[in-house]
XYZ file of C-alpha atoms in Angstrom:
735
model
C 271.859 250.341 105.318
C 268.103 251.016 105.718
C 267.911 250.338 101.555
C 269.920 247.098 101.947
C 267.306 246.009 105.264
C 264.592 247.087 102.846
C 265.497 244.894 100.177
C 266.892 241.759 102.039
C 263.419 241.863 103.853
C 261.269 241.540 100.753
C 262.380 237.947 100.012
C 260.974 237.117 103.496
C 257.922 238.220 104.037
C 257.252 236.986 100.057
C 258.749 234.096 100.082
C 255.226 232.281 101.830
C 253.158 233.527 98.777
C 255.716 232.035 96.521
C 255.590 228.998 98.550
C 252.430 228.686 99.138
C 251.570 229.355 94.535
C 254.069 226.786 94.067
C 252.419 224.403 96.272
C 248.712 225.000 94.233
C 250.189 224.513 90.974
C 252.503 221.410 92.166
C 249.261 220.368 93.194
C 246.839 221.598 89.502
C 250.015 219.325 87.803
C 249.805 216.318 89.728
C 245.776 215.755 88.984
C 245.669 216.787 85.491
C 248.808 213.598 85.322
C 246.384 211.688 87.645
C 244.243 212.188 85.866
C 245.239 211.548 82.459
C 247.737 209.098 83.276
C 243.833 207.777 84.664
C 242.388 207.735 82.109
C 244.611 206.898 79.341
C 244.914 204.341 81.244
C 241.436 202.917 81.552
C 240.878 203.799 77.870
C 243.816 201.773 76.617
C 242.351 198.769 79.187
C 239.333 198.951 77.619
C 240.126 199.055 74.677
C 241.547 195.511 75.217
C 238.984 194.854 76.539
C 236.515 195.100 74.160
C 238.724 193.693 71.978
C 239.012 190.418 73.481
C 234.949 190.353 73.832
C 234.661 191.401 70.616
C 236.770 187.636 69.053
C 235.364 185.549 71.849
C 232.065 186.094 70.637
C 233.103 185.770 66.805
C 234.695 183.108 67.890
C 232.136 181.332 69.625
C 229.624 182.464 66.651
C 231.379 180.769 64.506
C 231.560 176.955 66.193
C 227.508 177.512 67.306
C 226.901 177.712 63.717
C 229.364 174.960 62.433
C 227.467 172.081 65.713
C 224.265 173.997 64.483
C 225.030 173.196 60.970
C 226.398 169.461 61.259
C 223.430 168.898 63.624
C 220.853 169.405 60.577
C 223.074 167.719 58.424
C 223.279 164.526 60.900
C 219.232 164.850 60.637
C 218.761 165.610 57.450
C 220.473 162.336 56.722
C 218.236 160.137 59.419
C 215.302 161.718 56.755
C 216.847 160.624 53.835
C 217.449 157.119 55.248
C 213.600 156.996 56.308
C 212.543 158.593 53.008
C 213.449 155.616 51.733
C 211.546 153.670 53.905
C 208.311 155.065 54.410
C 208.315 156.426 50.133
C 208.838 152.281 49.041
C 204.823 151.444 47.869
C 205.443 147.741 49.805
C 205.289 150.058 53.277
C 202.312 152.006 52.147
C 199.841 149.631 50.485
C 201.010 146.919 53.663
C 199.787 150.006 56.485
C 197.012 151.329 54.303
C 195.270 148.082 54.165
C 196.090 147.362 58.612
C 194.370 150.242 58.990
C 191.253 149.719 57.398
C 191.024 146.598 59.894
C 188.184 147.506 62.514
C 189.332 145.081 65.516
C 192.253 144.704 67.176
C 195.011 144.785 65.222
C 196.012 141.243 67.726
C 194.069 139.244 65.332
C 196.347 140.225 62.420
C 199.377 139.171 64.724
C 198.031 135.958 66.001
C 196.906 135.304 63.013
C 197.445 131.031 62.742
C 200.051 130.421 60.830
C 202.943 133.104 60.997
C 205.233 130.658 62.772
C 207.120 131.254 65.820
C 208.228 134.916 66.823
C 205.944 136.366 64.020
C 202.830 137.435 66.477
C 205.222 139.148 69.139
C 203.981 143.548 68.327
C 202.159 145.205 70.942
C 198.370 145.719 70.243
C 197.436 149.229 72.559
C 194.439 150.327 72.916
C 191.817 148.093 71.875
C 192.052 148.471 67.615
C 188.662 147.937 64.950
C 188.468 144.973 63.146
C 189.927 145.019 59.508
C 188.863 145.912 56.082
C 190.375 144.779 52.888
C 191.467 146.859 50.516
C 189.871 145.470 47.697
C 186.677 145.807 46.440
C 185.758 147.143 50.248
C 188.698 148.714 50.384
C 188.350 152.150 51.876
C 184.469 151.819 52.619
C 183.467 152.149 56.154
C 181.869 149.652 58.646
C 182.937 146.158 56.521
C 184.698 143.956 57.625
C 186.924 141.727 56.542
C 187.007 137.982 56.171
C 189.519 135.688 57.708
C 191.137 135.353 54.026
C 191.439 139.319 54.094
C 192.784 138.752 57.750
C 194.931 135.409 56.866
C 196.657 137.468 53.437
C 197.667 140.341 55.490
C 199.539 137.999 58.299
C 201.270 136.314 55.556
C 202.939 139.162 54.707
C 203.965 140.862 58.032
C 207.044 138.467 58.569
C 207.932 139.819 55.732
C 207.675 143.046 55.960
C 209.086 142.989 59.842
C 212.040 141.347 57.908
C 212.241 144.344 56.058
C 211.991 147.137 58.846
C 214.935 144.409 60.557
C 217.102 144.779 57.860
C 216.732 148.631 57.015
C 216.834 149.513 61.060
C 220.458 147.220 61.426
C 221.533 148.274 57.734
C 220.822 152.469 58.379
C 222.288 151.866 61.899
C 219.394 152.448 63.839
C 219.008 150.998 67.980
C 214.855 150.083 66.676
C 212.012 150.330 64.448
C 208.480 150.062 64.368
C 205.419 150.645 62.772
C 202.240 152.504 64.455
C 198.860 152.500 62.898
C 196.525 155.112 63.522
C 195.283 154.455 67.425
C 198.890 154.064 68.620
C 199.500 150.420 68.400
C 202.430 148.442 67.340
C 202.017 146.105 64.743
C 205.554 145.780 63.278
C 208.429 145.755 65.227
C 212.258 144.852 65.514
C 211.732 143.959 68.396
C 210.597 140.444 69.769
C 209.077 142.161 72.800
C 208.976 146.014 72.024
C 208.673 148.234 74.762
C 205.563 150.025 75.667
C 204.913 153.207 73.615
C 205.694 156.132 76.492
C 203.386 158.930 77.279
C 206.154 161.520 75.033
C 205.702 159.177 72.145
C 202.167 158.332 71.877
C 202.212 162.352 72.472
C 204.427 162.343 69.142
C 202.595 159.910 67.127
C 199.728 162.263 67.646
C 201.105 165.512 66.583
C 202.772 163.268 63.473
C 199.398 161.924 62.089
C 197.135 165.221 63.220
C 199.975 167.176 61.190
C 201.635 164.644 58.670
C 205.109 166.171 59.263
C 207.824 163.980 60.210
C 209.017 164.932 63.815
C 211.898 164.200 66.179
C 211.358 163.726 70.227
C 213.527 164.874 72.368
C 217.190 162.862 73.690
C 215.892 160.105 76.435
C 218.252 158.221 78.961
C 218.412 154.472 78.603
C 220.408 151.764 79.771
C 222.619 151.600 76.355
C 222.995 155.204 76.301
C 220.845 158.944 74.776
C 218.645 157.980 72.343
C 216.864 160.301 70.254
C 213.159 158.727 68.192
C 212.543 159.820 65.040
C 208.840 160.028 64.131
C 207.590 160.200 59.760
C 203.928 159.640 58.674
C 203.354 156.271 55.989
C 200.799 157.890 53.413
C 198.746 156.118 51.603
C 199.054 154.286 47.753
C 199.746 156.832 44.981
C 197.244 155.583 43.555
C 194.899 155.897 46.484
C 195.860 158.480 47.645
C 193.811 162.406 47.868
C 193.826 165.802 48.666
C 195.406 166.951 51.524
C 195.752 162.604 52.577
C 195.510 161.743 55.428
C 198.618 159.399 57.089
C 197.378 155.528 57.853
C 200.687 154.909 60.306
C 203.234 156.374 61.873
C 207.164 154.402 61.307
C 208.655 155.234 64.836
C 212.838 154.535 64.625
C 215.291 154.879 67.209
C 218.991 156.056 67.299
C 221.729 155.949 70.242
C 223.419 159.250 69.726
C 226.012 159.141 72.831
C 228.570 159.231 70.720
C 227.327 161.053 68.548
C 226.610 164.118 70.977
C 230.360 163.386 71.791
C 231.280 164.103 68.016
C 229.233 167.230 68.079
C 230.769 168.604 71.499
C 233.655 167.319 70.125
C 236.998 170.184 70.270
C 237.919 172.441 67.160
C 240.897 174.573 66.645
C 239.036 177.354 67.270
C 238.298 176.062 70.706
C 240.031 178.375 73.293
C 241.993 176.426 76.468
C 238.741 175.952 79.573
C 236.089 176.546 76.801
C 232.671 174.690 76.882
C 231.141 173.303 74.683
C 227.225 172.571 75.360
C 223.275 170.825 74.219
C 221.008 172.115 76.210
C 217.266 171.075 75.121
C 213.972 171.938 75.739
C 211.724 168.254 77.493
C 207.905 168.838 78.840
C 209.962 168.660 82.290
C 212.494 171.345 82.040
C 215.369 172.188 80.502
C 217.808 169.533 81.039
C 221.630 170.144 79.554
C 223.051 166.543 77.145
C 226.080 164.920 78.239
C 228.212 163.145 75.999
C 229.090 160.501 78.052
C 226.727 157.744 79.687
C 227.409 157.838 82.858
C 226.315 162.064 82.992
C 223.648 161.928 80.495
C 221.321 163.852 81.052
C 221.857 166.586 83.286
C 218.291 168.893 85.064
C 219.563 172.994 84.692
C 217.836 176.119 85.334
C 216.049 177.734 82.664
C 218.259 179.672 80.074
C 218.499 183.343 78.962
C 217.314 181.862 75.375
C 214.098 180.072 76.799
C 211.467 182.427 76.032
C 213.717 184.589 73.172
C 215.268 181.194 70.201
C 219.313 182.694 70.078
C 221.570 183.456 72.834
C 223.011 186.411 72.095
C 226.550 186.420 73.123
C 226.939 187.995 76.653
C 228.661 187.970 80.105
C 226.267 185.349 82.377
C 225.935 182.008 84.615
C 226.150 179.727 82.548
C 224.383 177.189 81.392
C 225.129 175.093 85.203
C 224.411 177.622 86.874
C 227.548 177.780 88.700
C 230.088 180.045 87.034
C 230.300 183.567 85.932
C 231.002 183.482 82.094
C 230.855 184.496 77.836
C 228.972 182.419 76.368
C 226.779 181.815 73.142
C 224.245 180.028 72.172
C 222.002 179.204 68.796
C 219.434 177.192 68.325
C 218.744 173.801 65.888
C 216.371 174.341 64.222
C 214.665 171.252 63.409
C 215.242 170.150 67.744
C 214.517 171.949 70.200
C 217.885 171.578 71.296
C 220.581 174.836 71.246
C 224.516 174.818 71.184
C 226.044 177.357 74.124
C 229.758 177.592 73.807
C 231.735 179.348 77.302
C 234.427 180.397 78.689
C 234.873 180.821 82.013
C 234.694 185.091 82.462
C 237.789 184.938 84.698
C 239.476 182.600 82.634
C 239.592 184.844 79.243
C 239.841 187.517 81.066
C 243.533 186.081 82.444
C 244.511 187.272 79.312
C 244.928 190.947 80.080
C 245.915 190.814 83.251
C 249.329 191.428 82.115
C 248.343 194.047 80.267
C 247.084 195.860 83.086
C 249.456 195.403 85.115
C 252.064 196.913 82.619
C 249.144 199.688 82.053
C 248.887 200.503 85.214
C 253.332 199.715 86.248
C 253.334 202.839 83.768
C 251.204 204.928 84.738
C 252.021 204.352 88.463
C 255.177 205.104 87.719
C 254.475 207.923 85.943
C 252.901 209.996 88.907
C 255.477 208.317 90.932
C 258.132 210.398 88.721
C 256.296 213.652 89.115
C 255.888 213.374 92.984
C 259.741 212.800 93.662
C 260.189 215.862 91.449
C 257.399 217.877 92.659
C 258.439 216.469 96.377
C 261.868 217.707 95.764
C 261.389 220.453 95.120
C 258.954 221.618 97.454
C 261.232 220.077 100.654
C 263.354 222.474 100.677
C 260.807 225.316 100.819
C 258.803 223.739 103.404
C 261.182 222.164 105.438
C 260.524 224.787 108.551
C 257.405 224.854 108.382
C 257.220 220.627 108.404
C 259.087 220.722 111.763
C 256.851 222.947 113.290
C 253.965 220.841 112.070
C 255.707 217.771 113.292
C 256.282 219.786 116.990
C 252.195 220.892 116.304
C 251.536 216.610 115.885
C 253.518 216.317 118.756
C 251.810 218.302 121.068
C 248.388 217.017 119.679
C 249.048 213.450 120.009
C 250.155 214.305 124.117
C 246.097 216.071 124.269
C 244.830 213.135 122.747
C 246.862 211.045 125.072
C 246.384 213.288 128.097
C 242.558 212.504 126.342
C 242.082 208.809 126.710
C 243.879 208.406 129.965
C 240.833 211.518 130.884
C 238.237 209.022 129.281
C 239.648 205.711 130.953
C 238.982 207.591 134.311
C 235.476 208.626 133.414
C 234.289 204.773 132.763
C 236.780 202.857 134.965
C 234.834 206.028 137.293
C 230.958 204.773 135.378
C 228.319 202.431 137.600
C 227.106 201.461 134.448
C 229.063 198.092 133.276
C 230.377 198.904 130.450
C 232.054 195.835 127.841
C 233.366 196.181 123.884
C 232.879 192.255 122.152
C 233.829 191.694 118.908
C 232.139 190.067 116.148
C 232.951 186.581 118.599
C 231.355 188.296 121.355
C 234.998 187.607 122.825
C 235.670 190.695 124.878
C 238.076 193.267 124.307
C 237.352 196.125 127.039
C 235.978 196.175 130.328
C 235.676 198.685 133.359
C 235.732 198.375 136.505
C 231.916 198.001 136.970
C 231.612 195.388 135.244
C 234.911 193.856 136.061
C 232.375 193.938 140.417
C 229.445 192.826 139.055
C 230.293 189.476 136.999
C 233.045 189.177 139.564
C 236.193 189.452 138.098
C 239.798 191.254 137.359
C 239.083 193.288 133.951
C 243.041 192.119 133.119
C 241.185 187.719 132.929
C 238.099 189.135 131.206
C 239.219 190.223 128.299
C 240.737 187.601 125.097
C 237.362 185.757 126.830
C 233.646 184.909 125.801
C 230.179 185.840 126.846
C 229.600 182.731 126.956
C 232.823 181.502 129.780
C 231.483 184.065 131.901
C 227.687 183.730 131.379
C 226.562 180.640 130.317
C 225.473 179.482 127.050
C 221.756 180.072 128.167
C 221.924 183.104 129.184
C 225.264 184.589 126.763
C 223.111 183.629 124.090
C 219.524 185.849 124.376
C 222.715 188.862 125.727
C 224.117 188.478 122.158
C 221.023 187.563 119.563
C 221.138 191.402 118.693
C 224.396 191.633 118.193
C 224.117 190.598 114.530
C 221.722 193.341 113.858
C 224.375 195.828 115.003
C 227.050 194.276 113.104
C 225.279 194.137 110.111
C 223.112 197.655 110.318
C 225.161 199.811 112.222
C 221.690 200.331 115.021
C 221.750 200.381 118.175
C 219.239 197.752 120.259
C 218.189 197.339 123.368
C 217.317 194.494 125.276
C 215.898 192.941 128.800
C 217.874 190.497 130.116
C 217.404 188.616 133.568
C 220.589 187.614 134.776
C 222.081 185.362 137.349
C 224.425 187.446 139.234
C 226.860 185.993 142.137
C 223.957 184.248 143.073
C 221.706 186.982 143.123
C 219.143 187.637 140.066
C 219.471 191.506 138.112
C 217.137 192.370 135.684
C 219.083 194.269 133.118
C 218.704 197.196 130.654
C 221.325 196.397 127.832
C 221.816 198.665 125.728
C 224.114 197.395 122.960
C 225.693 200.110 120.325
C 227.698 200.052 117.234
C 231.817 200.647 116.990
C 232.737 201.285 113.848
C 236.728 201.708 112.808
C 238.393 204.396 110.519
C 236.293 204.210 107.632
C 233.038 205.035 109.569
C 231.699 202.789 108.661
C 232.800 199.371 109.043
C 231.610 198.459 112.343
C 234.289 196.838 114.501
C 232.485 195.867 117.679
C 229.522 196.076 119.768
C 229.340 198.347 122.578
C 227.798 197.247 125.239
C 225.931 199.529 128.630
C 224.712 197.172 131.393
C 221.878 199.398 133.264
C 220.617 197.269 136.484
C 216.578 198.031 137.024
C 216.616 195.752 139.359
C 214.926 197.695 142.430
C 212.232 199.781 138.902
C 211.064 195.587 138.412
C 210.471 194.834 141.959
C 209.035 198.241 142.333
C 206.510 197.158 139.185
C 205.524 193.278 140.916
C 205.063 194.621 144.062
C 203.058 197.274 142.141
C 201.533 194.995 140.127
C 200.511 193.233 143.450
C 198.644 195.224 144.710
C 196.585 196.265 141.833
C 195.811 192.426 141.916
C 195.471 192.613 145.721
C 193.087 195.747 144.946
C 191.208 193.117 141.734
C 190.883 190.256 144.565
C 189.311 192.717 147.288
C 187.005 194.255 144.647
C 186.088 190.492 143.939
C 185.339 189.529 148.027
C 183.077 192.970 148.743
C 180.642 191.570 144.792
C 179.972 187.930 146.693
C 179.541 189.696 149.699
C 176.268 191.788 147.784
C 175.533 189.291 145.939
C 177.540 186.251 145.581
C 176.030 185.286 141.814
C 177.176 187.956 140.465
C 181.255 186.849 141.851
C 180.335 183.440 140.968
C 179.041 184.984 137.343
C 182.260 186.467 136.590
C 184.846 183.897 137.343
C 183.061 182.282 134.964
C 182.693 184.930 132.523
C 186.323 185.113 133.058
C 187.304 181.639 132.236
C 185.074 181.922 128.887
C 186.030 184.949 128.110
C 191.042 184.282 127.687
C 189.757 180.948 126.316
C 187.750 182.727 122.859
C 190.531 185.552 122.840
C 192.983 182.513 123.083
C 191.256 180.866 120.294
C 191.154 183.361 118.521
C 194.823 184.234 118.279
C 195.056 186.981 120.371
C 198.257 187.321 122.957
C 198.814 186.790 126.597
C 198.378 190.816 126.745
C 195.416 190.567 125.680
C 194.250 187.144 127.514
C 194.841 188.976 130.949
C 192.832 191.764 129.621
C 189.273 190.581 129.338
C 190.204 187.917 132.505
C 190.545 191.453 134.435
C 187.997 193.304 133.095
C 185.676 189.650 133.315
C 186.766 189.969 137.674
C 184.935 193.488 137.932
C 182.563 193.797 135.040
C 180.252 193.760 137.558
C 181.736 195.975 140.726
C 179.280 198.267 139.606
C 175.856 196.891 139.946
C 177.206 197.034 143.869
C 175.480 200.567 143.938
C 172.564 199.819 141.723
C 169.844 198.953 144.019
C 169.007 195.847 145.258
C 165.127 195.976 144.732
C 166.125 197.123 140.411
C 168.781 193.979 140.339
C 166.534 191.562 141.514
C 163.425 192.544 140.481
C 162.445 189.417 137.917
C 159.830 191.596 135.713
C 160.112 193.577 132.979
C 162.034 197.324 134.280
C 161.062 200.362 133.421
C 162.148 203.162 131.787
C 163.102 204.543 134.967
C 165.135 201.872 136.239
C 166.504 200.682 132.444
C 168.009 204.062 133.281
C 169.633 203.469 136.684
C 170.344 199.567 136.541
C 173.083 201.091 133.283
C 174.360 203.797 135.632
C 176.200 200.822 137.017
C 179.216 201.414 133.883
C 179.194 204.967 136.021
C 179.759 203.665 139.840
C 182.564 200.657 137.716
C 184.475 203.869 136.097
C 184.300 206.216 139.453
C 185.144 202.700 141.416
C 188.070 201.821 138.509
C 189.444 205.123 137.257
C 192.055 205.157 140.511
C 193.503 201.967 139.743
C 196.710 201.779 137.696
C 195.996 198.403 135.842
C 198.873 198.462 133.085
C 196.429 197.068 131.068
C 192.916 198.925 129.058
C 191.110 196.578 131.680
C 188.636 200.131 132.368
C 188.118 200.739 129.045
C 186.963 197.090 127.751
C 184.154 197.371 131.144
C 182.710 200.251 130.156
C 182.392 200.105 126.359
C 181.131 195.486 128.056
C 177.471 197.130 127.111
C 178.121 198.545 123.777
C 175.973 196.982 120.567
C 176.990 195.832 116.896
C 174.205 198.053 115.779
C 175.142 201.369 117.924
C 172.224 200.945 120.524
C 174.046 200.029 123.624
C 175.420 202.065 126.040
C 177.756 203.849 127.469
C 178.610 205.894 124.625
C 176.420 204.129 121.780
C 179.102 202.775 120.329
C 179.111 200.615 117.140
C 181.012 198.183 114.952
C 184.915 198.132 114.716
C 185.181 201.491 116.957
C 184.804 199.086 120.312
C 187.478 197.550 121.006
C 188.022 193.513 120.795
C 188.524 192.683 124.308
C 184.805 194.691 125.173
C 182.905 192.430 121.972
C 184.457 189.389 123.919
C 183.337 190.562 127.229
C 180.135 191.584 125.687
C 179.582 188.006 124.029
C 180.909 186.218 127.479
C 177.871 187.979 129.987
C 175.887 186.982 127.666
C 176.847 183.070 127.235
C 177.294 182.429 130.805
C 173.944 184.507 131.732
C 172.096 182.195 129.456
C 172.094 178.764 131.103
C 172.415 179.902 134.167
C 168.381 179.704 135.545
C 166.358 183.022 136.524
C 164.103 183.655 138.877
C 161.162 184.053 135.425
C 163.498 181.023 133.651
C 165.398 178.472 133.763
C 168.223 177.470 131.950
C 168.123 177.499 128.483
C 170.441 174.320 126.291
C 173.506 175.768 125.295
C 172.768 174.454 120.999
C 169.934 177.042 121.718
C 172.829 180.581 123.680
C 174.898 179.297 120.668
C 171.821 179.722 117.976
C 171.365 183.185 119.545
C 174.327 184.908 119.928
C 175.285 183.738 116.384
C 171.110 185.512 115.774
C 171.775 188.698 116.757
C 174.698 190.230 114.799
C 173.142 193.456 115.632
C 174.374 192.775 119.482
C 177.209 190.434 119.391
C 180.250 189.989 117.009
C 179.778 186.576 115.328
C 183.680 185.942 114.717
C 183.770 185.817 118.294
C 180.790 183.215 118.550
C 182.114 181.520 116.486
C 185.630 181.712 118.277
C 183.735 180.579 121.906
C 181.897 177.104 119.790
C 185.537 176.169 118.742
C 185.857 176.593 122.512
C 183.711 174.643 123.861
C 184.636 171.685 121.264
C 188.174 170.978 123.151
C 188.243 169.199 126.639
C 188.761 173.582 128.132
C 185.546 173.966 126.682
C 183.868 170.999 128.440
C 185.251 172.609 131.691
C 183.765 175.481 131.676
C 180.531 173.695 130.782
C 181.172 171.141 134.164
C 181.508 175.265 136.373
C 178.820 176.369 134.472
C 176.342 172.767 134.929
C 177.689 172.718 138.234
C 176.787 176.451 140.034
C 173.263 176.848 138.101
C 172.773 173.469 139.302
C 174.217 175.408 142.979
C 171.921 178.112 142.464
C 168.687 176.458 141.464
C 169.141 174.346 144.439
C 169.193 177.754 145.991
C 166.356 180.089 144.602
C 168.672 182.238 143.417
C 168.635 184.705 140.847
C 170.491 187.830 139.525
C 171.567 190.003 136.855
C 173.892 189.900 135.185
């Protein structure tokens, strides 16, 4: 019996260890299978994609090369046609003789005897009078006589007819011959259109280099037009080594239909593939469309703008709209590129079926293995799973209890709490929030902020929500809200509510802290401080009315200067309060020193400078919530460091103190003293600007700008009024 018990107990003890080993073995096998299936599927799909891209690249390379060759052949044929004309000795001789004219070609075009319509042409700028080929030909400064001009004029109709026949035969739309001064003297048009700036630039280039060239395509009412510029050299018996052109042949051809042929479909063109023709002009890049309705379309500078050809790659299309596979090749004789594009989504569509098949097989193999392992494992761990299920049930009950506890805590919170989604719609509110807005929690759910607080208030409250939703960072705002006809101040703390993944923000949790009592207490404190300032100002007035009047004018000048310098309202309030209290320390300076008309002794000067210490003693116990006291203490410092009380210099002195120093001196100089009258305004400003060792020049410039405004004029009027009253009363003082 004992042996039986022992033998039956051993497998029971070994079963958990065996199941554990089997579990790990199954996990390893499953992981290896999934990894192998994933790698195999990825390699298969990647290989198929590579082959597809290689096929597209080869097709596009062949297409672009064929289209470039087609364009080159067409351009060569145009060049050959034009060469037959410019190489004709008749045209070369006539152009050479016309080129020797030193006057306006209008003398040739308007010479009598040409007949009706034979003098038409464009003369352009004034040209020299003609010189004759013969015994005078080629001799600078020799003017041709009327017989010479008449002979050339008599030949002009023949030359025009020959040019017109050539243009018609060669399928050009128009042609003209231009001399070296860009003046047209033969044209197939009855009234030739004036040369554009681009055409004139091309003519100059041909004349300088002696090389033919094509222009960029341009859009006209009859379609797209391409210009060919060819140099006409002197006749062979006149030509010398390095001879320069004597004229330029300009031929224009309508290319709308030809562009359509270049971009026509090909057996190599796949469905959805787009062929484009792009050109570079002085004004940027343009796409050449074959239809007259589209014409030329401006496009962004493509990738080949600086690199020549466009290698095969996936990139944004020429029109800047879609992602495409594209290849481009430049036309050697033009700044044209042929570009083949196929939308990447369309090109990769053929891989979709293969990807689904490969992924399906990989998933199927993985599922079969999972089912096999799950079936093997099920009979081993059934009991453990049921125990786990019971544990989960118990855990759910605990979580539910905790949820109810949290709901109870939220309901008992005195601070209003709300949860809104990305549209500012309430998803949850606690009872404190519902009581604050005078609604029930059930009624608030589904409403938005605007419906509860009104449009303007809701816009202010929800302004930080976008930052919280996008960045996931908390935000704090202070807002004034009217709830149930009462003004309330709230500090609103906003925090993101993340989703199950812990990264995506689902909503915004807002906690409203009612700080109305705190704000009202601060306001009462501010009023107490203001009352203190008013009391000190009245004390100054009782001690010396001049100082009080000076302080108010100084405060006005300082605040206006601070605004002109672009300082904020807090800085403006600082200099204004400091100016009103700037003279408080002089209440404790002996009157005989304060009002002494002559120069102070060293001891008297030292006693006078102690007004800063007196001001510090009087004002140090007052909480201004602004840097008023430092501004008053530093007001008597100088830019060169020779001021008092601490010998500060330059940027060591606060901006507030530098403004006060200028305003103090300005108001003092404009008012009379017992030992001098009031100084003129210009002399005061010049004195302040010249004393760079004492005053900040930028502050003086800001004060000068203020005086040109209506507010500055009112300031000067007040200073003048008080100065007049003081002079009338015989008052004096020291500021």
